[in-house]
Amino acid sequence: MDPQAPKVLKKLTLNAGALRRLAEVHRNWRLGRVNGQRLMLSECNLAKLDLSLMEFTDAYLVRCNLERTNLRGTIFRGAVLTGSIFDEADLTGANFERADMRGAVFHGTDMTRTALAAADLRHDFSQRTGGAGTQWDEAPACRFRGAKLAQTIFKDAKLVSVDFSGSYMLETDFSGADMRRTNFAAAELQGIRLTQAELEDADFSHASVDQMTRDQVRAAQLPVGSAPRLSPGEVKERLGLHARWVNTLGQAGQRLELEGFDLSGLDLSRTNLAAARLVGCRLTRTNLRRAWLLATDLQGANMSEADLSGADLRGADLREAHQRGLTADEAKTGEIPGVGMKTRGFRS
């Protein structure tokens, strides 16, 4: 065994001080100095640390947990980050150019001005569970569900089958990227660039897009959707019928069922939405302060930056809902007394 071979540190919980010391040894390795050694971590816990402005170029951080970690301005150029978790981390201005990020997860992450040019974000076949015969779609690709991707650069990146559902994109650059089979369900896309991108079987059918993005998607002969939106009068009428339905225990009025509708930015504060069905709705930046959301079905809804302060969420179902930037100060969660229904999927 080569005593000079790099050592992989496995299943450790590390603090910021330890990471800075390891990063310095890694820097010496990159510069060819004596006593330098490549940083190699596997399944380590780095959650909630402040690692901003650090450099991990060519480092190896496989299946590590970086949930809610401060990585503003951190450099991961050429790093191997396969299967690592970056949920709700702050990656503003970080650099992942040419990094191997196959199967990494970025749910609710802020990636404003993050550089991912030429990065590999495809399937991670090392995480297959079905053996050698496992099909392509059973291996996980990168997931950016509910992520903020403003002025993020994916130029020439490998994005086959990547999940961007519920994400917010502003002036995101996909020029020359391989975007085959990507998913943009419930995503909000403004001013994105798709020049020379490969878009075969990309799904924009349930995305909210501006005219610039719509023109590019249509030029690729792909369907592009637009979530239905109610007029203020229709909203008032539907809410009135629903309140009557709740108050009469279903004997009069009509249950509110708006699957896939655009309710973004509306003022629904103090509104009775108990037992409403709002599956897959866009509720971004919606005011739901002190709203009644008991037993409300919000599965798959995009609730990024919504305000639920003081709302009653007991029994509500938020599984698969996008919750980046959601405010829920003093919100009630848990079980509805005497009913047995509990809040599900809520990320506090």
mmCIF file of C-alpha atoms in Angstrom, residues 140-292:
data_model
loop_
_atom_site.group_PDB
_atom_site.id
_atom_site.type_symbol
_atom_site.label_atom_id
_atom_site.label_comp_id
_atom_site.label_asym_id
_atom_site.label_seq_id
_atom_site.Cartn_x
_atom_site.Cartn_y
_atom_site.Cartn_z
ATOM 1 C CA PRO A 140 -30.997 9.959 -9.990
ATOM 2 C CA ALA A 141 -29.950 13.059 -11.909
ATOM 3 C CA CYS A 142 -29.445 16.443 -10.231
ATOM 4 C CA ARG A 143 -32.501 18.055 -8.673
ATOM 5 C CA PHE A 144 -33.004 21.805 -8.354
ATOM 6 C CA ARG A 145 -36.579 21.678 -7.058
ATOM 7 C CA GLY A 146 -37.622 25.108 -5.803
ATOM 8 C CA ALA A 147 -34.131 26.560 -6.273
ATOM 9 C CA LYS A 148 -33.448 30.222 -7.021
ATOM 10 C CA LEU A 149 -31.415 30.380 -10.229
ATOM 11 C CA ALA A 150 -31.092 34.079 -11.022
ATOM 12 C CA GLN A 151 -28.304 34.860 -13.528
ATOM 13 C CA THR A 152 -26.996 31.334 -12.997
ATOM 14 C CA ILE A 153 -24.709 30.017 -15.733
ATOM 15 C CA PHE A 154 -25.241 26.490 -17.089
ATOM 16 C CA LYS A 155 -23.412 27.148 -20.357
ATOM 17 C CA ASP A 156 -22.370 23.858 -22.056
ATOM 18 C CA ALA A 157 -23.446 21.908 -18.942
ATOM 19 C CA LYS A 158 -24.656 18.292 -19.116
ATOM 20 C CA LEU A 159 -28.202 18.438 -17.782
ATOM 21 C CA VAL A 160 -29.879 15.310 -19.137
ATOM 22 C CA SER A 161 -33.015 14.486 -17.074
ATOM 23 C CA VAL A 162 -32.321 17.191 -14.468
ATOM 24 C CA ASP A 163 -35.343 18.259 -12.371
ATOM 25 C CA PHE A 164 -35.916 22.049 -12.249
ATOM 26 C CA SER A 165 -39.532 21.817 -11.070
ATOM 27 C CA GLY A 166 -40.716 24.728 -8.951
ATOM 28 C CA SER A 167 -37.525 26.701 -9.504
ATOM 29 C CA TYR A 168 -37.288 30.443 -10.127
ATOM 30 C CA MET A 169 -35.088 31.438 -13.060
ATOM 31 C CA LEU A 170 -34.160 34.959 -14.098
ATOM 32 C CA GLU A 171 -31.712 35.489 -16.992
ATOM 33 C CA THR A 172 -30.372 31.965 -16.510
ATOM 34 C CA ASP A 173 -27.932 30.965 -19.263
ATOM 35 C CA PHE A 174 -28.348 27.473 -20.772
ATOM 36 C CA SER A 175 -26.434 28.247 -23.975
ATOM 37 C CA GLY A 176 -25.057 25.064 -25.528
ATOM 38 C CA ALA A 177 -26.270 22.902 -22.627
ATOM 39 C CA ASP A 178 -27.571 19.362 -23.081
ATOM 40 C CA MET A 179 -31.077 19.696 -21.627
ATOM 41 C CA ARG A 180 -32.720 16.583 -22.995
ATOM 42 C CA ARG A 181 -35.575 15.284 -20.810
ATOM 43 C CA THR A 182 -35.287 18.146 -18.296
ATOM 44 C CA ASN A 183 -38.378 18.941 -16.196
ATOM 45 C CA PHE A 184 -39.618 22.505 -15.574
ATOM 46 C CA ALA A 185 -43.006 21.743 -13.975
ATOM 47 C CA ALA A 186 -44.320 24.685 -11.886
ATOM 48 C CA ALA A 187 -41.103 26.618 -12.598
ATOM 49 C CA GLU A 188 -41.064 30.374 -13.197
ATOM 50 C CA LEU A 189 -38.822 31.279 -16.158
ATOM 51 C CA GLN A 190 -37.934 34.840 -17.137
ATOM 52 C CA GLY A 191 -35.403 35.855 -19.773
ATOM 53 C CA ILE A 192 -33.571 32.518 -19.900
ATOM 54 C CA ARG A 193 -31.147 31.847 -22.765
ATOM 55 C CA LEU A 194 -31.424 28.593 -24.708
ATOM 56 C CA THR A 195 -29.085 29.353 -27.625
ATOM 57 C CA GLN A 196 -27.877 26.083 -29.211
ATOM 58 C CA ALA A 197 -29.160 24.071 -26.243
ATOM 59 C CA GLU A 198 -30.289 20.491 -26.868
ATOM 60 C CA LEU A 199 -33.947 20.405 -25.818
ATOM 61 C CA GLU A 200 -35.235 17.058 -27.040
ATOM 62 C CA ASP A 201 -38.119 15.920 -24.782
ATOM 63 C CA ALA A 202 -37.576 18.793 -22.324
ATOM 64 C CA ASP A 203 -40.863 19.471 -20.490
ATOM 65 C CA PHE A 204 -41.963 23.118 -20.302
ATOM 66 C CA SER A 205 -45.662 22.254 -20.503
ATOM 67 C CA HIS A 206 -46.502 23.318 -16.934
ATOM 68 C CA ALA A 207 -43.997 26.171 -16.554
ATOM 69 C CA SER A 208 -44.788 29.862 -16.208
ATOM 70 C CA VAL A 209 -42.724 31.678 -18.845
ATOM 71 C CA ASP A 210 -42.249 35.170 -20.256
ATOM 72 C CA GLN A 211 -42.531 35.913 -23.977
ATOM 73 C CA MET A 212 -38.779 35.673 -24.614
ATOM 74 C CA THR A 213 -38.625 32.183 -23.128
ATOM 75 C CA ARG A 214 -41.872 31.122 -24.810
ATOM 76 C CA ASP A 215 -40.502 32.088 -28.245
ATOM 77 C CA GLN A 216 -37.331 30.027 -27.723
ATOM 78 C CA VAL A 217 -39.224 26.952 -26.530
ATOM 79 C CA ARG A 218 -41.681 27.159 -29.414
ATOM 80 C CA ALA A 219 -38.784 27.542 -31.856
ATOM 81 C CA ALA A 220 -37.609 24.141 -30.600
ATOM 82 C CA GLN A 221 -41.103 22.824 -31.441
ATOM 83 C CA LEU A 222 -41.869 21.992 -27.810
ATOM 84 C CA PRO A 223 -45.160 22.640 -26.005
ATOM 85 C CA VAL A 224 -45.048 25.406 -23.430
ATOM 86 C CA GLY A 225 -47.785 25.930 -20.905
ATOM 87 C CA SER A 226 -49.251 28.719 -18.899
ATOM 88 C CA ALA A 227 -51.009 28.081 -15.599
ATOM 89 C CA PRO A 228 -54.641 29.311 -15.625
ATOM 90 C CA ARG A 229 -55.283 32.425 -13.535
ATOM 91 C CA LEU A 230 -58.579 33.664 -12.139
ATOM 92 C CA SER A 231 -59.749 37.262 -12.296
ATOM 93 C CA PRO A 232 -60.197 39.086 -8.953
ATOM 94 C CA GLY A 233 -63.958 38.646 -9.298
ATOM 95 C CA GLU A 234 -63.629 34.918 -9.923
ATOM 96 C CA VAL A 235 -61.306 34.544 -6.929
ATOM 97 C CA LYS A 236 -63.820 36.306 -4.668
ATOM 98 C CA GLU A 237 -66.686 34.159 -5.967
ATOM 99 C CA ARG A 238 -64.791 30.867 -5.572
ATOM 100 C CA LEU A 239 -63.666 31.774 -2.049
ATOM 101 C CA GLY A 240 -67.232 32.672 -1.085
ATOM 102 C CA LEU A 241 -68.561 29.345 -2.352
ATOM 103 C CA HIS A 242 -65.802 27.503 -0.501
ATOM 104 C CA ALA A 243 -66.478 29.320 2.780
ATOM 105 C CA ARG A 244 -70.134 28.344 2.487
ATOM 106 C CA TRP A 245 -69.143 24.731 1.745
ATOM 107 C CA VAL A 246 -66.974 24.642 4.893
ATOM 108 C CA ASN A 247 -69.542 26.336 7.131
ATOM 109 C CA THR A 248 -72.340 23.971 6.040
ATOM 110 C CA LEU A 249 -70.122 20.868 6.181
ATOM 111 C CA GLY A 250 -70.527 20.343 2.457
ATOM 112 C CA GLN A 251 -74.319 20.765 2.330
ATOM 113 C CA ALA A 252 -74.115 23.984 0.289
ATOM 114 C CA GLY A 253 -71.551 25.970 -1.660
ATOM 115 C CA GLN A 254 -68.658 24.317 -3.473
ATOM 116 C CA ARG A 255 -65.245 23.052 -2.419
ATOM 117 C CA LEU A 256 -62.321 25.066 -3.797
ATOM 118 C CA GLU A 257 -60.430 22.831 -6.242
ATOM 119 C CA LEU A 258 -57.836 24.685 -8.321
ATOM 120 C CA GLU A 259 -55.225 22.134 -9.328
ATOM 121 C CA GLY A 260 -52.361 23.770 -11.244
ATOM 122 C CA PHE A 261 -53.747 27.333 -11.061
ATOM 123 C CA ASP A 262 -51.620 30.467 -10.762
ATOM 124 C CA LEU A 263 -52.425 32.158 -7.438
ATOM 125 C CA SER A 264 -49.076 33.903 -7.109
ATOM 126 C CA GLY A 265 -48.954 37.304 -5.447
ATOM 127 C CA LEU A 266 -52.598 37.275 -4.306
ATOM 128 C CA ASP A 267 -53.698 38.590 -0.922
ATOM 129 C CA LEU A 268 -55.386 35.587 0.699
ATOM 130 C CA SER A 269 -54.707 36.684 4.254
ATOM 131 C CA ARG A 270 -57.287 35.531 6.836
ATOM 132 C CA THR A 271 -59.019 33.493 4.101
ATOM 133 C CA ASN A 272 -60.769 30.225 4.936
ATOM 134 C CA LEU A 273 -59.053 27.619 2.733
ATOM 135 C CA ALA A 274 -59.732 24.657 5.014
ATOM 136 C CA ALA A 275 -59.898 21.368 3.072
ATOM 137 C CA ALA A 276 -59.306 23.175 -0.242
ATOM 138 C CA ARG A 277 -57.499 21.280 -2.983
ATOM 139 C CA LEU A 278 -54.616 23.406 -4.325
ATOM 140 C CA VAL A 279 -52.396 20.647 -5.712
ATOM 141 C CA GLY A 280 -49.597 21.963 -7.925
ATOM 142 C CA CYS A 281 -50.728 25.593 -7.657
ATOM 143 C CA ARG A 282 -48.333 28.530 -7.937
ATOM 144 C CA LEU A 283 -48.464 30.372 -4.618
ATOM 145 C CA THR A 284 -45.169 32.229 -4.950
ATOM 146 C CA ARG A 285 -45.131 35.449 -2.942
ATOM 147 C CA THR A 286 -48.794 34.898 -1.974
ATOM 148 C CA ASN A 287 -50.009 36.518 1.254
ATOM 149 C CA LEU A 288 -51.521 33.759 3.404
ATOM 150 C CA ARG A 289 -51.037 35.455 6.763
ATOM 151 C CA ARG A 290 -53.454 34.019 9.351
ATOM 152 C CA ALA A 291 -55.218 31.979 6.664
ATOM 153 C CA TRP A 292 -57.107 28.815 7.622
#
